[in-house]
Amino acid sequence: MNIVKVDIISDYICPWCYIGKKRFQNAMDNFKGQYHFEINYIPFQLNPDMPVEGQNRREYRSKKFGSWEKSQKLDDGVVLVGNLEGLLFNYGFLEIIPNTLNAHLLTNYASKFNKHQELSNEIFKSYFTDGKDIGSDAVLTKIAASVGLDTESETFKNYKSDENKKIVEATEHLNKLSGVNSVPLFLIDNIAVSGAQSTQVFEKFILENIK
């Protein structure tokens, strides 16, 4: 079976990253038995200067888009697209735009136990569907436990270690030096596919480029 290495560069507060991830998952499912996909999640913080405690979402989005009404219209568009992909976006539940560094640190930690794909799905769902503050240690710990990570171990307590932080921050810095300035970005056998493309586009790309 051919091995296909895939780097997914994304951030957990990006709805199109969630949608793009689901569409790519659909494409992968359609190639079961033909390819084995090795997935690696690469961190990209859309708001690297976000306070550790996060920021009120209404205030942040109103300032960013000029008004809360415009922000809500953009959210409505995401909800409609998400529904088509089987994803539930409950923007009414979201009060905080979190700092996502810890979520990325936890994802890198989970990769050592091959739990990063499950964890990533649950972090996205916890934020966009359940309205949880994914910048919170308590929330992230519950998510980690839900995918089978041993949250009582000494190792887990170090997922925010300086060593792990250096790895994640260095990876993000390298991507920005390479010109990555928007997400999601999919590197499929080192060939870039930008944006939340449709499942059909991902399938066509794989058929035409992966041998």
PDB file of C-alpha atoms in Angstrom:
ATOM      1  CA  MET A   1       0.000   0.000   0.000  1.00  0.00           C
ATOM      2  CA  ASN A   2       1.380   3.394  -0.971  1.00  0.00           C
ATOM      3  CA  ILE A   3       2.200   5.724   1.905  1.00  0.00           C
ATOM      4  CA  VAL A   4       1.119   9.353   1.483  1.00  0.00           C
ATOM      5  CA  LYS A   5       2.555  11.887   3.906  1.00  0.00           C
ATOM      6  CA  VAL A   6       0.257  14.800   4.653  1.00  0.00           C
ATOM      7  CA  ASP A   7       1.036  17.926   6.677  1.00  0.00           C
ATOM      8  CA  ILE A   8      -2.073  19.891   7.633  1.00  0.00           C
ATOM      9  CA  ILE A   9      -1.269  23.456   8.652  1.00  0.00           C
ATOM     10  CA  SER A  10      -4.160  24.958  10.573  1.00  0.00           C
ATOM     11  CA  ASP A  11      -5.446  26.702  13.668  1.00  0.00           C
ATOM     12  CA  TYR A  12      -8.230  25.598  15.970  1.00  0.00           C
ATOM     13  CA  ILE A  13     -10.171  28.858  15.836  1.00  0.00           C
ATOM     14  CA  CYS A  14     -10.347  28.711  12.034  1.00  0.00           C
ATOM     15  CA  PRO A  15     -13.733  27.343  10.888  1.00  0.00           C
ATOM     16  CA  TRP A  16     -12.456  26.716   7.368  1.00  0.00           C
ATOM     17  CA  CYS A  17      -9.665  24.604   8.829  1.00  0.00           C
ATOM     18  CA  TYR A  18     -12.328  22.427  10.450  1.00  0.00           C
ATOM     19  CA  ILE A  19     -14.343  22.236   7.233  1.00  0.00           C
ATOM     20  CA  GLY A  20     -11.248  21.582   5.110  1.00  0.00           C
ATOM     21  CA  LYS A  21     -10.097  18.848   7.484  1.00  0.00           C
ATOM     22  CA  LYS A  22     -13.483  17.118   7.211  1.00  0.00           C
ATOM     23  CA  ARG A  23     -13.466  17.334   3.413  1.00  0.00           C
ATOM     24  CA  PHE A  24      -9.951  15.917   3.236  1.00  0.00           C
ATOM     25  CA  GLN A  25     -10.959  13.132   5.627  1.00  0.00           C
ATOM     26  CA  ASN A  26     -13.825  12.277   3.267  1.00  0.00           C
ATOM     27  CA  ALA A  27     -11.362  12.081   0.379  1.00  0.00           C
ATOM     28  CA  MET A  28      -9.029   9.837   2.383  1.00  0.00           C
ATOM     29  CA  ASP A  29     -11.906   7.532   3.264  1.00  0.00           C
ATOM     30  CA  ASN A  30     -12.609   7.079  -0.437  1.00  0.00           C
ATOM     31  CA  PHE A  31      -9.060   5.776  -0.979  1.00  0.00           C
ATOM     32  CA  LYS A  32      -9.041   3.205   1.813  1.00  0.00           C
ATOM     33  CA  GLY A  33      -7.112   0.145   0.773  1.00  0.00           C
ATOM     34  CA  GLN A  34      -5.259   2.077  -1.910  1.00  0.00           C
ATOM     35  CA  TYR A  35      -3.222   4.554   0.130  1.00  0.00           C
ATOM     36  CA  HIS A  36      -2.089   4.832   3.722  1.00  0.00           C
ATOM     37  CA  PHE A  37      -2.150   8.470   4.802  1.00  0.00           C
ATOM     38  CA  GLU A  38       0.297   9.592   7.484  1.00  0.00           C
ATOM     39  CA  ILE A  39      -1.115  12.788   8.949  1.00  0.00           C
ATOM     40  CA  ASN A  40       0.938  15.417  10.740  1.00  0.00           C
ATOM     41  CA  TYR A  41      -0.636  18.557  12.178  1.00  0.00           C
ATOM     42  CA  ILE A  42       1.422  21.713  11.872  1.00  0.00           C
ATOM     43  CA  PRO A  43       0.595  24.644  14.186  1.00  0.00           C
ATOM     44  CA  PHE A  44      -0.370  28.068  12.893  1.00  0.00           C
ATOM     45  CA  GLN A  45      -1.647  30.663  15.344  1.00  0.00           C
ATOM     46  CA  LEU A  46      -3.944  33.177  13.682  1.00  0.00           C
ATOM     47  CA  ASN A  47      -3.703  35.324  16.807  1.00  0.00           C
ATOM     48  CA  PRO A  48      -0.244  34.674  18.262  1.00  0.00           C
ATOM     49  CA  ASP A  49      -0.511  37.772  20.459  1.00  0.00           C
ATOM     50  CA  MET A  50      -3.848  36.770  21.955  1.00  0.00           C
ATOM     51  CA  PRO A  51      -3.786  37.055  25.772  1.00  0.00           C
ATOM     52  CA  VAL A  52      -3.458  33.725  27.567  1.00  0.00           C
ATOM     53  CA  GLU A  53      -6.982  34.103  28.932  1.00  0.00           C
ATOM     54  CA  GLY A  54      -8.390  34.859  25.464  1.00  0.00           C
ATOM     55  CA  GLN A  55     -10.667  37.737  24.491  1.00  0.00           C
ATOM     56  CA  ASN A  56     -14.393  38.363  24.381  1.00  0.00           C
ATOM     57  CA  ARG A  57     -15.506  37.135  20.961  1.00  0.00           C
ATOM     58  CA  ARG A  58     -18.158  39.766  20.333  1.00  0.00           C
ATOM     59  CA  GLU A  59     -15.771  42.610  21.117  1.00  0.00           C
ATOM     60  CA  TYR A  60     -12.966  41.116  19.027  1.00  0.00           C
ATOM     61  CA  ARG A  61     -15.103  40.306  15.986  1.00  0.00           C
ATOM     62  CA  SER A  62     -16.975  43.607  16.065  1.00  0.00           C
ATOM     63  CA  LYS A  63     -13.686  45.469  15.937  1.00  0.00           C
ATOM     64  CA  LYS A  64     -12.188  43.192  13.278  1.00  0.00           C
ATOM     65  CA  PHE A  65     -15.147  43.290  10.885  1.00  0.00           C
ATOM     66  CA  GLY A  66     -16.551  46.716  11.671  1.00  0.00           C
ATOM     67  CA  SER A  67     -19.725  45.518  13.368  1.00  0.00           C
ATOM     68  CA  TRP A  68     -21.214  42.571  15.199  1.00  0.00           C
ATOM     69  CA  GLU A  69     -23.898  42.299  12.519  1.00  0.00           C
ATOM     70  CA  LYS A  70     -21.296  41.746   9.783  1.00  0.00           C
ATOM     71  CA  SER A  71     -19.559  39.159  11.951  1.00  0.00           C
ATOM     72  CA  GLN A  72     -22.847  37.304  12.421  1.00  0.00           C
ATOM     73  CA  LYS A  73     -23.486  37.244   8.663  1.00  0.00           C
ATOM     74  CA  LEU A  74     -20.078  35.676   8.135  1.00  0.00           C
ATOM     75  CA  ASP A  75     -20.858  33.139  10.866  1.00  0.00           C
ATOM     76  CA  ASP A  76     -24.188  32.308   9.194  1.00  0.00           C
ATOM     77  CA  GLY A  77     -22.363  31.481   5.972  1.00  0.00           C
ATOM     78  CA  VAL A  78     -20.012  29.127   7.811  1.00  0.00           C
ATOM     79  CA  VAL A  79     -22.950  27.422   9.540  1.00  0.00           C
ATOM     80  CA  LEU A  80     -24.595  26.673   6.190  1.00  0.00           C
ATOM     81  CA  VAL A  81     -21.419  25.218   4.677  1.00  0.00           C
ATOM     82  CA  GLY A  82     -20.703  23.260   7.844  1.00  0.00           C
ATOM     83  CA  ASN A  83     -24.157  21.702   7.784  1.00  0.00           C
ATOM     84  CA  LEU A  84     -23.510  20.401   4.280  1.00  0.00           C
ATOM     85  CA  GLU A  85     -20.387  18.666   5.602  1.00  0.00           C
ATOM     86  CA  GLY A  86     -22.110  17.248   8.676  1.00  0.00           C
ATOM     87  CA  LEU A  87     -20.421  19.708  11.036  1.00  0.00           C
ATOM     88  CA  LEU A  88     -22.371  21.646  13.632  1.00  0.00           C
ATOM     89  CA  PHE A  89     -21.282  25.219  14.327  1.00  0.00           C
ATOM     90  CA  ASN A  90     -22.951  26.666  17.430  1.00  0.00           C
ATOM     91  CA  TYR A  91     -21.676  30.220  17.343  1.00  0.00           C
ATOM     92  CA  GLY A  92     -24.259  31.222  19.920  1.00  0.00           C
ATOM     93  CA  PHE A  93     -22.302  29.199  22.484  1.00  0.00           C
ATOM     94  CA  LEU A  94     -18.972  30.917  21.805  1.00  0.00           C
ATOM     95  CA  GLU A  95     -18.043  33.677  24.219  1.00  0.00           C
ATOM     96  CA  ILE A  96     -14.243  33.604  24.046  1.00  0.00           C
ATOM     97  CA  ILE A  97     -11.691  33.640  21.273  1.00  0.00           C
ATOM     98  CA  PRO A  98      -8.966  31.599  22.959  1.00  0.00           C
ATOM     99  CA  ASN A  99      -5.223  31.606  22.747  1.00  0.00           C
ATOM    100  CA  THR A 100      -4.558  28.342  20.860  1.00  0.00           C
ATOM    101  CA  LEU A 101      -0.926  27.704  21.794  1.00  0.00           C
ATOM    102  CA  ASN A 102      -1.774  25.094  24.437  1.00  0.00           C
ATOM    103  CA  ALA A 103      -4.075  23.270  22.017  1.00  0.00           C
ATOM    104  CA  HIS A 104      -1.187  23.023  19.552  1.00  0.00           C
ATOM    105  CA  LEU A 105       1.168  21.876  22.303  1.00  0.00           C
ATOM    106  CA  LEU A 106      -1.269  19.150  23.284  1.00  0.00           C
ATOM    107  CA  THR A 107      -1.649  18.046  19.656  1.00  0.00           C
ATOM    108  CA  ASN A 108       2.114  17.687  19.304  1.00  0.00           C
ATOM    109  CA  TYR A 109       2.240  15.734  22.558  1.00  0.00           C
ATOM    110  CA  ALA A 110      -0.605  13.454  21.399  1.00  0.00           C
ATOM    111  CA  SER A 111       1.260  12.637  18.187  1.00  0.00           C
ATOM    112  CA  LYS A 112       3.771  10.675  20.252  1.00  0.00           C
ATOM    113  CA  PHE A 113       0.940   8.278  21.142  1.00  0.00           C
ATOM    114  CA  ASN A 114      -0.697   8.352  17.691  1.00  0.00           C
ATOM    115  CA  LYS A 115      -3.703  10.114  19.202  1.00  0.00           C
ATOM    116  CA  HIS A 116      -3.297  13.403  17.345  1.00  0.00           C
ATOM    117  CA  GLN A 117      -6.012  12.807  14.737  1.00  0.00           C
ATOM    118  CA  GLU A 118      -8.660  11.927  17.309  1.00  0.00           C
ATOM    119  CA  LEU A 119      -7.528  14.775  19.532  1.00  0.00           C
ATOM    120  CA  SER A 120      -7.637  17.308  16.712  1.00  0.00           C
ATOM    121  CA  ASN A 121     -11.196  16.310  15.842  1.00  0.00           C
ATOM    122  CA  GLU A 122     -12.286  16.674  19.451  1.00  0.00           C
ATOM    123  CA  ILE A 123     -10.626  20.069  19.909  1.00  0.00           C
ATOM    124  CA  PHE A 124     -12.413  21.448  16.849  1.00  0.00           C
ATOM    125  CA  LYS A 125     -15.725  19.950  17.990  1.00  0.00           C
ATOM    126  CA  SER A 126     -15.297  21.194  21.554  1.00  0.00           C
ATOM    127  CA  TYR A 127     -14.785  24.723  20.305  1.00  0.00           C
ATOM    128  CA  PHE A 128     -17.189  25.109  17.395  1.00  0.00           C
ATOM    129  CA  THR A 129     -19.969  22.740  18.483  1.00  0.00           C
ATOM    130  CA  ASP A 130     -19.803  22.777  22.279  1.00  0.00           C
ATOM    131  CA  GLY A 131     -18.555  26.346  22.717  1.00  0.00           C
ATOM    132  CA  LYS A 132     -15.742  25.338  25.081  1.00  0.00           C
ATOM    133  CA  ASP A 133     -12.742  27.519  25.852  1.00  0.00           C
ATOM    134  CA  ILE A 134      -9.978  25.447  24.268  1.00  0.00           C
ATOM    135  CA  GLY A 135      -7.381  27.714  25.809  1.00  0.00           C
ATOM    136  CA  SER A 136      -8.331  26.308  29.210  1.00  0.00           C
ATOM    137  CA  ASP A 137      -6.135  23.630  30.801  1.00  0.00           C
ATOM    138  CA  ALA A 138      -9.201  21.971  32.307  1.00  0.00           C
ATOM    139  CA  VAL A 139     -10.986  21.760  28.953  1.00  0.00           C
ATOM    140  CA  LEU A 140      -7.910  20.428  27.146  1.00  0.00           C
ATOM    141  CA  THR A 141      -7.315  17.837  29.853  1.00  0.00           C
ATOM    142  CA  LYS A 142     -10.882  16.540  29.482  1.00  0.00           C
ATOM    143  CA  ILE A 143     -10.446  16.349  25.715  1.00  0.00           C
ATOM    144  CA  ALA A 144      -7.161  14.485  26.137  1.00  0.00           C
ATOM    145  CA  ALA A 145      -8.790  11.961  28.483  1.00  0.00           C
ATOM    146  CA  SER A 146     -11.691  11.469  26.057  1.00  0.00           C
ATOM    147  CA  VAL A 147      -9.328  10.188  23.352  1.00  0.00           C
ATOM    148  CA  GLY A 148      -7.496   7.831  25.715  1.00  0.00           C
ATOM    149  CA  LEU A 149      -4.477   9.830  26.815  1.00  0.00           C
ATOM    150  CA  ASP A 150      -3.341   9.200  30.380  1.00  0.00           C
ATOM    151  CA  THR A 151      -3.906  12.599  31.903  1.00  0.00           C
ATOM    152  CA  GLU A 152      -2.731  11.437  35.332  1.00  0.00           C
ATOM    153  CA  SER A 153       0.770  10.566  34.181  1.00  0.00           C
ATOM    154  CA  GLU A 154       3.818  12.685  34.904  1.00  0.00           C
ATOM    155  CA  THR A 155       4.510  12.785  31.161  1.00  0.00           C
ATOM    156  CA  PHE A 156       1.164  14.418  30.430  1.00  0.00           C
ATOM    157  CA  LYS A 157       1.802  17.140  32.970  1.00  0.00           C
ATOM    158  CA  ASN A 158       4.778  18.178  30.842  1.00  0.00           C
ATOM    159  CA  TYR A 159       2.888  18.683  27.583  1.00  0.00           C
ATOM    160  CA  LYS A 160       3.386  22.424  28.127  1.00  0.00           C
ATOM    161  CA  SER A 161       7.081  21.981  28.828  1.00  0.00           C
ATOM    162  CA  ASP A 162       9.627  24.442  27.494  1.00  0.00           C
ATOM    163  CA  GLU A 163      10.968  21.706  25.228  1.00  0.00           C
ATOM    164  CA  ASN A 164       7.583  21.035  23.622  1.00  0.00           C
ATOM    165  CA  LYS A 165       6.918  24.760  23.342  1.00  0.00           C
ATOM    166  CA  LYS A 166      10.219  25.303  21.560  1.00  0.00           C
ATOM    167  CA  ILE A 167       9.390  22.558  19.055  1.00  0.00           C
ATOM    168  CA  VAL A 168       5.938  23.934  18.298  1.00  0.00           C
ATOM    169  CA  GLU A 169       7.059  27.557  18.090  1.00  0.00           C
ATOM    170  CA  ALA A 170      10.055  26.659  15.908  1.00  0.00           C
ATOM    171  CA  THR A 171       7.811  24.713  13.530  1.00  0.00           C
ATOM    172  CA  GLU A 172       5.394  27.606  13.265  1.00  0.00           C
ATOM    173  CA  HIS A 173       8.223  30.087  12.719  1.00  0.00           C
ATOM    174  CA  LEU A 174       9.714  27.938   9.970  1.00  0.00           C
ATOM    175  CA  ASN A 175       6.388  27.789   8.149  1.00  0.00           C
ATOM    176  CA  LYS A 176       6.010  31.555   8.270  1.00  0.00           C
ATOM    177  CA  LEU A 177       9.542  31.959   6.924  1.00  0.00           C
ATOM    178  CA  SER A 178       8.507  29.600   4.115  1.00  0.00           C
ATOM    179  CA  GLY A 179       5.703  31.984   3.183  1.00  0.00           C
ATOM    180  CA  VAL A 180       2.716  30.376   4.882  1.00  0.00           C
ATOM    181  CA  ASN A 181       0.348  33.236   5.694  1.00  0.00           C
ATOM    182  CA  SER A 182      -3.095  31.653   5.570  1.00  0.00           C
ATOM    183  CA  VAL A 183      -4.740  28.399   6.600  1.00  0.00           C
ATOM    184  CA  PRO A 184      -5.755  25.707   6.030  1.00  0.00           C
ATOM    185  CA  LEU A 185      -2.847  24.506   3.923  1.00  0.00           C
ATOM    186  CA  PHE A 186      -2.398  20.858   2.989  1.00  0.00           C
ATOM    187  CA  LEU A 187       1.032  19.567   1.991  1.00  0.00           C
ATOM    188  CA  ILE A 188       0.309  16.260   0.281  1.00  0.00           C
ATOM    189  CA  ASP A 189       3.599  14.508  -0.459  1.00  0.00           C
ATOM    190  CA  ASN A 190       5.139  18.001  -0.260  1.00  0.00           C
ATOM    191  CA  ILE A 191       2.745  19.461  -2.847  1.00  0.00           C
ATOM    192  CA  ALA A 192       0.683  22.354  -1.490  1.00  0.00           C
ATOM    193  CA  VAL A 193      -3.102  22.533  -1.715  1.00  0.00           C
ATOM    194  CA  SER A 194      -4.417  25.747  -0.209  1.00  0.00           C
ATOM    195  CA  GLY A 195      -7.796  26.340   1.364  1.00  0.00           C
ATOM    196  CA  ALA A 196     -10.833  24.266   2.334  1.00  0.00           C
ATOM    197  CA  GLN A 197     -11.170  22.638  -1.071  1.00  0.00           C
ATOM    198  CA  SER A 198     -14.106  20.351  -1.816  1.00  0.00           C
ATOM    199  CA  THR A 199     -13.811  16.608  -1.278  1.00  0.00           C
ATOM    200  CA  GLN A 200     -13.920  16.192  -5.066  1.00  0.00           C
ATOM    201  CA  VAL A 201     -10.978  18.564  -5.570  1.00  0.00           C
ATOM    202  CA  PHE A 202      -8.920  16.664  -2.986  1.00  0.00           C
ATOM    203  CA  GLU A 203      -9.808  13.356  -4.650  1.00  0.00           C
ATOM    204  CA  LYS A 204      -8.835  14.667  -8.088  1.00  0.00           C
ATOM    205  CA  PHE A 205      -5.540  15.971  -6.712  1.00  0.00           C
ATOM    206  CA  ILE A 206      -4.685  12.619  -5.155  1.00  0.00           C
ATOM    207  CA  LEU A 207      -5.544  10.714  -8.345  1.00  0.00           C
ATOM    208  CA  GLU A 208      -3.455  13.026 -10.514  1.00  0.00           C
ATOM    209  CA  ASN A 209      -0.445  13.511  -8.244  1.00  0.00           C
ATOM    210  CA  ILE A 210       0.008  10.454  -6.044  1.00  0.00           C
ATOM    211  CA  LYS A 211       1.482   7.386  -7.704  1.00  0.00           C
TER     212      LYS A 211
END
